[in-house]
C-alpha cells in the first residue's frame, strides 16, 4: 500500500496539497491551432496572441520515460500542469529514441528492469498500468496524448542524442560531428518525430536541438545544419513552429544580427534562449545586484534580445531557480529575470516539472530542487514561487488583445504582484496584476492614473505613497534609477531622495531611502524593484477561480487507476 500513499493523499487532500495558484490569471485553452508567428508574436490561426507559458517535462534520461509516472497517473499530472496556469509543455526527447528502433521498441517495464529500478516498476504498475508494458516510443506518445486530452500544448525538444543528463561541453552530444551527434542521423530523427506527431494538433512546435556547445561549435556549421533541420521539420509537418537554439549553451544568437537565416518558409520561425542564475557564475552573490542586473540584461539583449526588434519571437525555453529559497545567487537573479521577462512579455518554459528523477547521473530518486513538485510529486514545492510567475502566464499585449488603450502597470518582481488602488482613501497596495490600475508614465516622469487627474506622490520617509492632484511638484516625479532601471525614485519636499518600496507586513506601497544602488554586494534591493510593463488588457476585478485541478475529473482518473492497481497488488 505504500506505493499508493500519494494516490490516497491526493484524493483526500487535493486542494490543500496542490492549491490552484492560477487564481490570478485564468489561462484560456487555445482552440485555433496551429500556431504561427506575426512579427515578434506567436499567434493562433485567427491571428490572436498566444503566449507560451510552458514547463519542461524531462523524458531524455536513461530510462526514456517521462519523469513522475511512478508517482502519479499521467492524466493527473497533465491536469495539474494546466491548473497551475501552464498552457504548454516542453517535452524533451533524446535523438536515439527516434533513430534506434531496437531502443524505441523496448517496453517501459524492461527499460526500468535493465537499470535495476524495481521500486519504480511497482509505482508505475500502481499509477500507470496502461503504460508500463508499452514500448518506449508508444509511452512517449501516450504522454503527448494525455496532454492533448487536457488542452495542453506540446513542444517537442530534441534535448540530447544519447539518453542521459545534459549538459557538458565534452559529453559527445554538444555539436554537429561530436561522438553522438551525427548530423544526418539528427535530420532523420527530426523528420521521424515531425511525421509521427503530424496528426497531433496539440504538438505546436519542435525545438531542433538543446544547448549547442563544446569545442567544435562554430557559426558556419550552425547555419549549414540548423537550416537543414528547419527545412526537414517544416517539410514533414508544416503546421509546427520551428524553434532554433543558439551557441554556447543557448546563450548566444549574436551572429544573427548581421546574417539572418535563409529558409523557404515564413510565419513559423522562433528563436530560443536560456538564462539561469548560474549562467552568470556567482556574479549575483558577489556583485551588487543592481549593477549585475543592468550588465546581464544589456548583454542578453545584445546577444539575443535584438531579434525581437528584427521581428522574431523569443522563447526563453529554460530558466529556473532553486525553489528552496536559500540560494542567494538564484534569488537575486530571479527578481531581475522576472522584471525583464514581464517588460518584454516573453514566451517561456520553466525548468522544471520534476520533483525527482527515476535515475540521474547514477543516483536513484535524485531530488530536483528546481522542480515544481516536491520529491514524491504530491505537493508543489513552493507556492509563493508559483504566485510570482503567475503574472507572466498571462499575455499583457499583442495581436488581438487591444481591449483598451495602451497603458502601464507597475509590476513588483519580488512578489509577482502589481500596484492596486482600492479607493482614493485607502493606501496603494500590491495585488493580482489582472486587477492593476492603468497608469500613464509621461515624458516628465509623472505616473498618473489613466483617465484621471490623480498622480502618484511620495509623502514622506517610511510613509505610504499616495495619490494627489498636484502633479508638478518634485514628489510627483518618478525617475527609473540604478543600473537595473527598476528603482522608482522621487524627491520629498525637503529635498531628500526616496524610492518606492513595499511594507512586507501589509503589502502597502511606501517610500523609503533608496538602497543597494551601487557597489554594496551584501544588500538585496528586491523590495524596491518595480518594472513598468506595457499592457492593452482590461482590468478584471474579482477573477473567478477554478476548482483545484477540476477535482471530479481528477478523482475519476485516480479511481480508475486505483481499481486497476489493486488487482495487481493483491
Coordinates of C-alpha atoms in Angstrom, one line a residue:
X1 CA 0.0 0.0 0.0
X2 CA 3.0 2.4 0.5
X3 CA 3.3 3.0 -3.2
X4 CA -0.4 4.1 -3.3
X5 CA 0.0 6.6 -0.4
X6 CA 0.5 9.6 -2.7
X7 CA -2.6 8.5 -4.6
X8 CA -4.8 8.3 -1.5
X9 CA -3.3 11.6 -0.2
X10 CA -4.2 13.3 -3.4
X11 CA -7.8 12.1 -3.1
X12 CA -8.2 13.2 0.5
X13 CA -6.3 16.5 0.4
X14 CA -6.1 17.6 -3.3
X15 CA -6.9 21.2 -2.7
X16 CA -4.6 21.5 0.3
X17 CA -1.6 19.8 -1.3
X18 CA -1.9 21.3 -4.8
X19 CA -3.6 24.7 -4.5
X20 CA -4.8 26.4 -7.6
X21 CA -2.1 29.1 -8.0
X22 CA -3.8 30.2 -11.2
X23 CA -6.3 32.2 -9.3
X24 CA -4.9 35.4 -10.6
X25 CA -4.9 34.6 -14.3
X26 CA -7.4 32.3 -16.0
X27 CA -5.4 31.0 -18.9
X28 CA -8.0 30.0 -21.6
X29 CA -7.5 26.9 -23.7
X30 CA -6.1 27.5 -27.1
X31 CA -8.5 26.2 -29.7
X32 CA -7.5 27.9 -33.0
X33 CA -4.4 25.7 -33.7
X34 CA -1.9 25.5 -35.4
X35 CA 0.2 28.4 -34.3
X36 CA 2.0 31.0 -36.5
X37 CA 4.3 34.0 -35.9
X38 CA 3.3 37.6 -36.5
X39 CA 6.4 39.7 -36.2
X40 CA 7.7 39.1 -32.7
X41 CA 4.5 37.5 -31.5
X42 CA 3.2 33.9 -31.6
X43 CA -0.5 33.9 -32.7
X44 CA -3.2 31.3 -33.3
X45 CA -5.0 30.6 -36.6
X46 CA -7.3 33.6 -36.0
X47 CA -4.3 35.9 -35.6
X48 CA -4.7 36.4 -31.8
X49 CA -1.7 36.4 -29.5
X50 CA -0.9 33.1 -27.8
X51 CA 1.6 33.4 -25.0
X52 CA 3.6 30.2 -24.4
X53 CA 3.7 29.7 -20.6
X54 CA 5.3 26.3 -20.5
X55 CA 7.0 23.9 -18.1
X56 CA 9.8 21.4 -19.1
X57 CA 8.9 17.8 -18.6
X58 CA 12.1 15.6 -18.7
X59 CA 12.0 12.4 -20.9
X60 CA 15.6 12.3 -22.1
X61 CA 17.3 10.4 -19.3
X62 CA 18.5 6.8 -19.4
X63 CA 15.0 5.4 -18.6
X64 CA 13.5 7.1 -21.6
X65 CA 10.1 7.6 -19.8
X66 CA 8.6 10.9 -18.7
X67 CA 9.6 11.5 -15.1
X68 CA 7.0 11.1 -12.3
X69 CA 4.9 8.3 -13.8
X70 CA 5.8 6.1 -10.9
X71 CA 4.4 8.7 -8.5
X72 CA 1.1 9.7 -10.2
X73 CA -1.2 8.9 -13.1
X74 CA -0.2 10.7 -16.3
X75 CA -3.6 12.3 -16.7
X76 CA -3.4 13.7 -13.1
X77 CA 0.0 15.3 -13.9
X78 CA -1.4 16.7 -17.2
X79 CA -4.4 18.2 -15.4
X80 CA -2.2 19.7 -12.7
X81 CA 0.1 21.3 -15.3
X82 CA -2.9 23.1 -16.8
X83 CA -4.4 24.1 -13.5
X84 CA -1.2 25.5 -12.2
X85 CA -1.5 28.0 -15.1
X86 CA 0.7 26.5 -17.7
X87 CA -0.7 26.1 -21.2
X88 CA 2.1 24.0 -22.7
X89 CA 4.9 21.5 -22.0
X90 CA 8.4 21.4 -23.5
X91 CA 8.7 17.7 -23.7
X92 CA 12.3 16.5 -24.0
X93 CA 13.4 13.6 -26.1
X94 CA 16.8 12.0 -27.0
X95 CA 17.7 11.5 -30.6
X96 CA 18.2 7.8 -30.2
X97 CA 14.6 7.3 -29.2
X98 CA 13.6 8.3 -32.8
X99 CA 16.5 6.6 -34.7
X100 CA 17.3 3.4 -32.8
X101 CA 14.4 1.1 -33.5
X102 CA 15.7 -1.5 -31.0
X103 CA 15.7 1.0 -28.2
X104 CA 12.3 2.5 -29.2
X105 CA 10.7 -0.9 -29.2
X106 CA 11.8 -1.9 -25.7
X107 CA 9.0 -1.9 -23.2
X108 CA 8.8 0.5 -20.3
X109 CA 9.0 -2.3 -17.8
X110 CA 12.1 -3.7 -19.5
X111 CA 13.8 -0.3 -19.5
X112 CA 13.3 0.1 -15.8
X113 CA 14.3 -3.6 -15.1
X114 CA 17.6 -3.2 -17.1
X115 CA 18.5 -0.3 -14.8
X116 CA 17.5 -2.1 -11.7
X117 CA 14.7 0.3 -10.8
X118 CA 12.4 -2.3 -9.3
X119 CA 10.6 0.1 -6.9
X120 CA 9.8 2.4 -9.8
X121 CA 8.3 -0.5 -11.7
X122 CA 5.9 -1.1 -8.7
X123 CA 5.0 2.6 -8.8
X124 CA 4.3 2.5 -12.5
X125 CA 2.2 -0.6 -12.1
X126 CA 0.1 1.2 -9.5
X127 CA -0.2 4.6 -11.1
X128 CA 0.0 3.9 -14.8
X129 CA -0.8 0.3 -15.5
X130 CA -1.8 1.1 -19.1
X131 CA 1.7 2.5 -19.8
X132 CA 4.1 0.0 -18.1
X133 CA 4.0 -2.6 -20.9
X134 CA 4.0 -0.1 -23.8
X135 CA 7.1 0.3 -26.0
X136 CA 9.2 3.4 -25.1
X137 CA 8.1 5.3 -28.2
X138 CA 4.4 4.5 -27.5
X139 CA 4.8 5.6 -23.9
X140 CA 6.1 8.9 -25.2
X141 CA 3.1 9.1 -27.5
X142 CA 0.8 8.3 -24.5
X143 CA 2.2 11.3 -22.6
X144 CA 1.6 13.6 -25.6
X145 CA -2.0 12.3 -25.9
X146 CA -2.7 12.8 -22.2
X147 CA -1.5 16.4 -22.6
X148 CA -3.7 16.8 -25.6
X149 CA -6.7 15.4 -23.8
X150 CA -6.1 18.1 -21.1
X151 CA -5.8 21.0 -23.6
X152 CA -2.0 21.4 -23.0
X153 CA 0.1 22.3 -26.0
X154 CA 3.4 20.4 -26.6
X155 CA 6.8 21.5 -27.9
X156 CA 9.0 18.5 -28.8
X157 CA 12.5 19.3 -27.7
X158 CA 15.4 17.3 -29.1
X159 CA 17.4 17.7 -25.9
X160 CA 20.4 15.3 -26.5
X161 CA 21.4 12.3 -28.6
X162 CA 22.5 9.6 -26.2
X163 CA 20.0 9.3 -23.3
X164 CA 21.4 10.9 -20.1
X165 CA 21.7 14.1 -18.2
X166 CA 22.6 17.2 -20.1
X167 CA 24.9 19.1 -20.4
X168 CA 28.7 19.2 -20.7
X169 CA 31.0 20.6 -23.3
X170 CA 32.7 17.2 -23.6
X171 CA 29.7 14.7 -23.4
X172 CA 29.8 13.9 -27.1
X173 CA 26.3 15.4 -27.6
X174 CA 27.2 19.1 -27.9
X175 CA 27.7 19.9 -31.6
X176 CA 27.4 18.6 -35.1
X177 CA 30.1 16.0 -35.6
X178 CA 30.5 15.1 -31.9
X179 CA 30.7 11.4 -31.0
X180 CA 26.9 11.0 -30.5
X181 CA 25.8 13.9 -32.8
X182 CA 25.8 12.7 -36.4
X183 CA 24.1 15.5 -38.5
X184 CA 22.5 13.0 -40.9
X185 CA 21.1 10.9 -38.2
X186 CA 19.8 14.0 -36.5
X187 CA 18.0 15.1 -39.6
X188 CA 16.4 11.6 -39.8
X189 CA 15.3 11.8 -36.2
X190 CA 13.8 15.2 -36.6
X191 CA 11.9 14.1 -39.7
X192 CA 10.6 11.0 -38.0
X193 CA 9.3 12.9 -35.0
X194 CA 7.7 15.6 -37.1
X195 CA 6.0 13.0 -39.2
X196 CA 5.0 10.8 -36.2
X197 CA 3.1 13.7 -34.5
X198 CA 1.8 15.4 -37.6
X199 CA -1.8 14.5 -36.7
X200 CA -1.4 15.6 -33.0
X201 CA -2.6 19.2 -33.2
X202 CA -1.5 19.9 -29.7
X203 CA 2.1 19.4 -30.8
X204 CA 2.6 23.1 -31.8
X205 CA 6.3 23.3 -32.1
X206 CA 9.6 21.5 -32.4
X207 CA 12.8 22.7 -30.8
X208 CA 15.6 21.4 -33.1
X209 CA 18.4 20.9 -30.6
X210 CA 19.0 21.9 -27.0
X211 CA 22.1 23.9 -25.9
X212 CA 24.6 23.6 -28.7
X213 CA 28.1 23.7 -27.2
X214 CA 31.6 22.4 -27.0
X215 CA 34.9 22.8 -28.8
X216 CA 33.5 22.1 -32.2
X217 CA 30.8 24.7 -32.2
X218 CA 31.1 27.3 -35.0
X219 CA 28.8 29.7 -36.8
X220 CA 29.2 28.2 -40.3
X221 CA 28.1 24.7 -39.3
X222 CA 25.3 26.3 -37.3
X223 CA 23.8 27.8 -40.4
X224 CA 24.6 24.7 -42.5
X225 CA 22.8 22.2 -40.3
X226 CA 20.2 24.3 -38.4
X227 CA 18.8 25.5 -41.7
X228 CA 18.6 21.9 -43.0
X229 CA 16.9 20.8 -39.8
X230 CA 14.4 23.6 -40.0
X231 CA 13.6 22.7 -43.6
X232 CA 13.3 19.0 -42.8
X233 CA 10.8 19.6 -39.9
X234 CA 8.7 22.1 -42.0
X235 CA 8.6 19.7 -44.9
X236 CA 7.4 16.8 -42.7
X237 CA 5.0 18.9 -40.7
X238 CA 4.3 22.4 -42.0
X239 CA 2.0 23.2 -39.0
X240 CA 4.5 23.3 -36.2
X241 CA 6.6 26.2 -35.1
X242 CA 10.3 25.7 -35.8
X243 CA 12.4 26.7 -32.9
X244 CA 16.1 27.3 -33.3
X245 CA 18.6 27.5 -30.4
X246 CA 21.9 29.3 -30.4
X247 CA 25.5 28.6 -29.4
X248 CA 27.3 28.4 -26.0
X249 CA 24.5 26.6 -24.2
X250 CA 21.8 28.5 -26.0
X251 CA 23.0 31.9 -24.7
X252 CA 24.4 33.3 -27.9
X253 CA 22.5 34.3 -31.1
X254 CA 24.6 37.3 -31.8
X255 CA 25.7 36.1 -35.2
X256 CA 22.1 36.6 -36.5
X257 CA 22.4 40.3 -36.1
X258 CA 24.2 40.6 -39.5
X259 CA 23.5 37.2 -41.1
X260 CA 19.8 36.1 -41.0
X261 CA 18.8 32.5 -41.6
X262 CA 17.8 31.7 -45.2
X263 CA 14.7 29.5 -45.2
X264 CA 12.0 28.7 -47.8
X265 CA 9.1 29.2 -45.4
X266 CA 7.9 32.1 -43.3
X267 CA 5.5 32.6 -40.3
X268 CA 6.8 29.6 -38.3
X269 CA 10.3 30.6 -37.1
X270 CA 11.0 31.2 -33.4
X271 CA 14.4 31.6 -31.6
X272 CA 15.1 30.3 -28.1
X273 CA 17.4 31.5 -25.3
X274 CA 18.3 30.0 -21.9
X275 CA 19.1 32.1 -18.8
X276 CA 19.8 30.8 -15.3
X277 CA 21.4 32.5 -12.3
X278 CA 24.4 30.2 -12.7
X279 CA 24.7 31.3 -16.3
X280 CA 26.5 34.3 -14.8
X281 CA 28.6 32.3 -12.3
X282 CA 28.5 33.7 -8.8
X283 CA 28.1 37.3 -10.0
X284 CA 24.7 37.8 -8.4
X285 CA 26.1 36.7 -5.0
X286 CA 29.4 38.5 -5.1
X287 CA 28.4 41.7 -7.0
X288 CA 25.9 44.5 -6.5
X289 CA 22.5 43.2 -7.8
X290 CA 21.6 46.5 -9.5
X291 CA 24.8 46.6 -11.4
X292 CA 24.8 42.8 -12.2
X293 CA 21.2 43.0 -13.4
X294 CA 21.9 46.0 -15.7
X295 CA 25.0 44.4 -17.1
X296 CA 23.4 41.0 -17.7
X297 CA 20.2 42.3 -19.2
X298 CA 22.1 44.6 -21.6
X299 CA 24.3 41.7 -22.6
X300 CA 21.3 39.4 -23.1
X301 CA 19.7 41.9 -25.4
X302 CA 22.9 42.3 -27.3
X303 CA 23.4 38.6 -28.0
X304 CA 19.8 37.6 -28.5
X305 CA 17.1 40.1 -27.4
X306 CA 17.7 42.2 -30.6
X307 CA 15.7 39.5 -32.5
X308 CA 12.5 41.0 -31.1
X309 CA 13.3 44.2 -33.0
X310 CA 14.0 42.1 -36.1
X311 CA 10.5 40.7 -35.9
X312 CA 11.1 37.2 -34.4
X313 CA 9.6 35.7 -31.3
X314 CA 12.0 34.8 -28.5
X315 CA 11.1 31.7 -26.4
X316 CA 13.1 31.6 -23.2
X317 CA 12.9 27.8 -23.2
X318 CA 14.8 27.3 -19.9
X319 CA 15.0 29.4 -16.8
X320 CA 14.5 28.5 -13.1
X321 CA 15.8 28.7 -9.6
X322 CA 16.4 26.6 -6.5
X323 CA 12.9 26.6 -5.1
X324 CA 14.0 26.0 -1.5
X325 CA 14.7 29.8 -1.4
X326 CA 18.1 29.5 0.2
X327 CA 20.3 30.2 -2.9
X328 CA 21.3 33.9 -2.8
X329 CA 22.6 33.8 -6.3
X330 CA 19.4 32.4 -7.7
X331 CA 17.1 34.7 -5.6
X332 CA 18.8 37.9 -6.8
X333 CA 18.9 36.7 -10.4
X334 CA 15.2 35.8 -10.4
X335 CA 14.0 39.2 -9.4
X336 CA 15.9 40.6 -12.3
X337 CA 14.7 37.9 -14.7
X338 CA 11.1 38.4 -13.8
X339 CA 11.3 42.2 -14.4
X340 CA 12.9 41.6 -17.8
X341 CA 10.5 38.9 -18.9
X342 CA 7.5 40.9 -17.8
X343 CA 8.6 44.1 -19.6
X344 CA 9.2 42.2 -22.9
X345 CA 6.2 39.9 -22.4
X346 CA 8.2 37.0 -23.5
X347 CA 7.2 33.4 -24.2
X348 CA 8.9 30.9 -21.8
X349 CA 9.3 27.4 -20.4
X350 CA 10.2 26.9 -16.7
X351 CA 12.8 24.3 -15.7
X352 CA 11.3 22.0 -14.4
X353 CA 8.2 20.0 -13.6
X354 CA 10.1 17.1 -11.9
X355 CA 10.4 16.9 -8.2
X356 CA 12.7 13.9 -8.5
X357 CA 14.2 11.6 -11.1
X358 CA 14.0 7.8 -11.6
X359 CA 17.7 7.8 -12.1
X360 CA 20.0 10.8 -12.8
X361 CA 23.8 10.6 -13.1
X362 CA 23.9 7.3 -11.3
X363 CA 21.7 8.4 -8.3
X364 CA 18.3 6.7 -7.9
X365 CA 15.5 9.0 -6.9
X366 CA 17.6 12.2 -7.0
X367 CA 15.7 15.2 -5.8
X368 CA 15.4 18.1 -8.2
X369 CA 15.3 21.3 -6.1
X370 CA 14.5 23.3 -9.3
X371 CA 11.3 21.2 -9.6
X372 CA 7.7 22.5 -9.3
X373 CA 6.8 19.4 -7.3
X374 CA 8.4 18.0 -4.2
X375 CA 10.3 14.7 -4.2
X376 CA 7.2 12.4 -4.2
X377 CA 5.3 14.7 -6.6
X378 CA 2.4 15.0 -4.1
X379 CA 2.8 18.7 -3.3
X380 CA 4.0 21.8 -5.1
X381 CA 7.4 22.7 -3.7
X382 CA 7.0 26.4 -3.2
X383 CA 3.6 28.1 -3.5
X384 CA 5.0 31.6 -3.3
X385 CA 7.2 30.9 -6.3
X386 CA 4.0 29.9 -8.3
X387 CA 2.4 33.2 -7.3
X388 CA 5.4 35.1 -8.6
X389 CA 5.3 33.6 -12.0
X390 CA 1.5 33.7 -12.3
X391 CA 1.6 37.2 -13.7
X392 CA 3.9 36.0 -16.5
X393 CA 1.4 33.3 -17.5
X394 CA -0.8 36.0 -18.8
X395 CA -0.2 38.0 -22.0
X396 CA -0.1 41.7 -21.4
X397 CA -0.3 42.7 -25.1
X398 CA 0.0 41.5 -28.6
X399 CA -2.2 41.0 -31.7
X400 CA -5.9 40.7 -30.9
X401 CA -5.5 41.8 -27.3
X402 CA -6.3 45.5 -27.8
X403 CA -9.0 45.5 -25.1
X404 CA -8.2 49.1 -24.1
X405 CA -5.7 51.8 -25.0
X406 CA -2.0 51.1 -24.2
X407 CA -1.1 51.8 -20.6
X408 CA 1.4 50.8 -17.9
X409 CA 1.1 48.5 -14.9
X410 CA 3.5 48.7 -12.0
X411 CA 4.9 45.2 -11.5
X412 CA 6.8 44.1 -8.4
X413 CA 9.0 41.1 -9.3
X414 CA 9.8 40.0 -5.7
X415 CA 6.1 39.2 -5.2
X416 CA 4.8 38.8 -8.7
X417 CA 2.1 41.3 -7.8
X418 CA 1.2 44.8 -9.1
X419 CA 0.2 48.1 -7.6
X420 CA -3.5 48.4 -6.9
X421 CA -5.9 51.1 -5.7
X422 CA -8.9 50.0 -3.7
X423 CA -10.2 53.6 -3.3
X424 CA -8.9 57.2 -3.1
X425 CA -8.9 57.0 0.7
X426 CA -7.0 53.7 1.1
X427 CA -3.3 53.3 0.6
X428 CA -2.0 51.7 -2.5
X429 CA -1.2 48.0 -2.1
X430 CA 0.1 45.1 -4.0
X431 CA -2.4 42.7 -5.5
X432 CA -3.1 40.5 -8.6
X433 CA -1.9 42.1 -11.8
X434 CA -5.2 41.4 -13.5
X435 CA -6.7 44.0 -11.1
X436 CA -3.9 46.5 -11.6
X437 CA -4.6 50.2 -12.3
X438 CA -3.9 51.6 -15.7
X439 CA -1.0 54.1 -15.3
X440 CA 0.4 56.6 -17.8
X441 CA 4.1 57.4 -17.5
X442 CA 4.7 60.9 -19.0
X443 CA 7.9 62.3 -20.5
X444 CA 8.0 64.4 -17.4
X445 CA 8.3 61.2 -15.3
X446 CA 4.9 61.6 -13.8
X447 CA 2.8 58.4 -13.1
X448 CA -0.8 59.3 -13.5
X449 CA -3.9 57.1 -13.2
X450 CA -5.0 56.9 -16.8
X451 CA -8.2 58.9 -17.4
X452 CA -7.9 60.8 -14.2
X453 CA -6.1 63.9 -12.7
X454 CA -4.5 61.8 -10.0
X455 CA -0.8 61.1 -9.9
X456 CA 1.5 59.0 -7.7
X457 CA 3.2 61.1 -4.9
X458 CA 5.8 60.5 -2.3
X459 CA 4.5 61.6 1.1
X460 CA 7.5 61.1 3.4
X461 CA 10.2 58.7 4.5
X462 CA 8.5 55.4 5.6
X463 CA 5.1 56.7 4.7
X464 CA 2.6 55.2 2.3
X465 CA 2.8 56.5 -1.3
X466 CA -0.4 58.5 -2.1
X467 CA -2.5 59.8 -4.9
X468 CA -2.8 63.6 -5.4
X469 CA -3.8 66.1 -8.0
X470 CA -0.8 68.5 -7.6
X471 CA 1.4 66.8 -10.1
X472 CA 4.0 69.5 -10.8
X473 CA 6.0 69.1 -7.6
X474 CA 9.2 67.1 -7.3
X475 CA 7.4 64.5 -5.1
X476 CA 5.2 63.6 -8.1
X477 CA 8.1 62.9 -10.5
X478 CA 9.5 59.3 -10.6
X479 CA 12.7 58.5 -12.3
X480 CA 13.9 55.0 -13.0
X481 CA 17.4 55.0 -11.5
X482 CA 20.2 52.5 -10.8
X483 CA 21.7 50.2 -13.4
X484 CA 18.8 47.8 -13.1
X485 CA 16.3 50.6 -14.1
X486 CA 13.9 49.2 -11.6
X487 CA 14.2 51.7 -8.8
X488 CA 11.4 54.3 -9.0
X489 CA 12.8 57.4 -7.2
X490 CA 11.3 60.7 -6.2
X491 CA 12.2 63.7 -4.1
X492 CA 10.4 64.8 -1.0
X493 CA 9.6 68.4 -0.3
X494 CA 12.6 68.7 1.9
X495 CA 14.9 67.6 -1.0
X496 CA 15.7 64.1 0.2
X497 CA 15.5 61.3 -2.3
X498 CA 13.3 58.2 -1.7
X499 CA 12.4 55.1 -3.6
X500 CA 9.2 53.2 -4.0
X501 CA 9.2 50.2 -1.6
X502 CA 6.8 47.7 -0.1
X503 CA 5.9 47.1 3.6
X504 CA 6.4 43.3 3.8
X505 CA 3.8 43.0 6.6
X506 CA 0.9 44.7 4.9
X507 CA 1.9 44.9 1.2
X508 CA 1.3 48.7 1.4
X509 CA 3.3 50.7 -1.1
X510 CA 5.6 53.1 0.8
X511 CA 8.7 55.2 0.2
X512 CA 12.0 54.6 1.9
X513 CA 15.6 55.5 1.5
X514 CA 16.9 54.1 -1.8
X515 CA 19.1 51.0 -1.1
X516 CA 21.7 49.0 -2.9
X517 CA 22.2 51.4 -5.7
X518 CA 25.8 50.5 -6.3
X519 CA 28.9 48.7 -5.0
X520 CA 27.3 47.0 -1.9
X521 CA 27.1 43.3 -2.6
X522 CA 25.6 42.4 0.8
X523 CA 22.4 44.3 0.1
X524 CA 19.3 43.0 -1.6
X525 CA 17.2 45.6 -3.4
X526 CA 14.4 43.3 -4.3
X527 CA 11.6 45.0 -2.3
X528 CA 12.4 48.3 -4.2
X529 CA 12.5 46.8 -7.6
X530 CA 9.5 47.7 -9.8
X531 CA 9.0 47.4 -13.5
X532 CA 6.7 49.5 -15.7
X533 CA 5.1 47.0 -18.0
X534 CA 3.1 47.9 -21.1
X535 CA -0.4 46.4 -21.4
X536 CA -3.5 46.7 -23.5
X537 CA -5.6 44.3 -21.3
X538 CA -8.7 45.5 -19.4
X539 CA -8.7 45.5 -15.6
X540 CA -10.6 42.5 -14.2
X541 CA -12.0 42.6 -10.7
X542 CA -12.8 39.5 -8.6
X543 CA -11.4 36.9 -11.0
X544 CA -13.3 33.8 -10.5
X545 CA -11.1 30.8 -9.7
X546 CA -11.5 27.3 -10.9
X547 CA -11.8 24.4 -8.5
X548 CA -8.4 23.0 -8.0
X549 CA -7.5 20.5 -10.7
X550 CA -11.1 20.1 -11.7
X551 CA -11.5 17.6 -8.9
X552 CA -14.2 15.4 -10.4
X553 CA -12.2 14.5 -13.4
X554 CA -9.0 14.0 -11.4
X555 CA -10.8 11.8 -9.0
X556 CA -12.1 9.8 -11.9
X557 CA -8.6 9.3 -13.2
X558 CA -7.3 8.4 -9.8
X559 CA -10.1 6.0 -9.1
X560 CA -9.7 4.3 -12.5
X561 CA -6.0 3.7 -11.9
X562 CA -6.6 2.6 -8.3
X563 CA -9.0 -0.1 -9.4
X564 CA -6.5 -1.3 -11.9
X565 CA -3.7 -1.2 -9.4
X566 CA -5.4 -3.1 -6.6
X567 CA -5.9 -6.1 -8.8
X568 CA -2.1 -6.3 -9.5
X569 CA -1.1 -5.6 -5.9
X570 CA -3.3 -8.0 -4.1

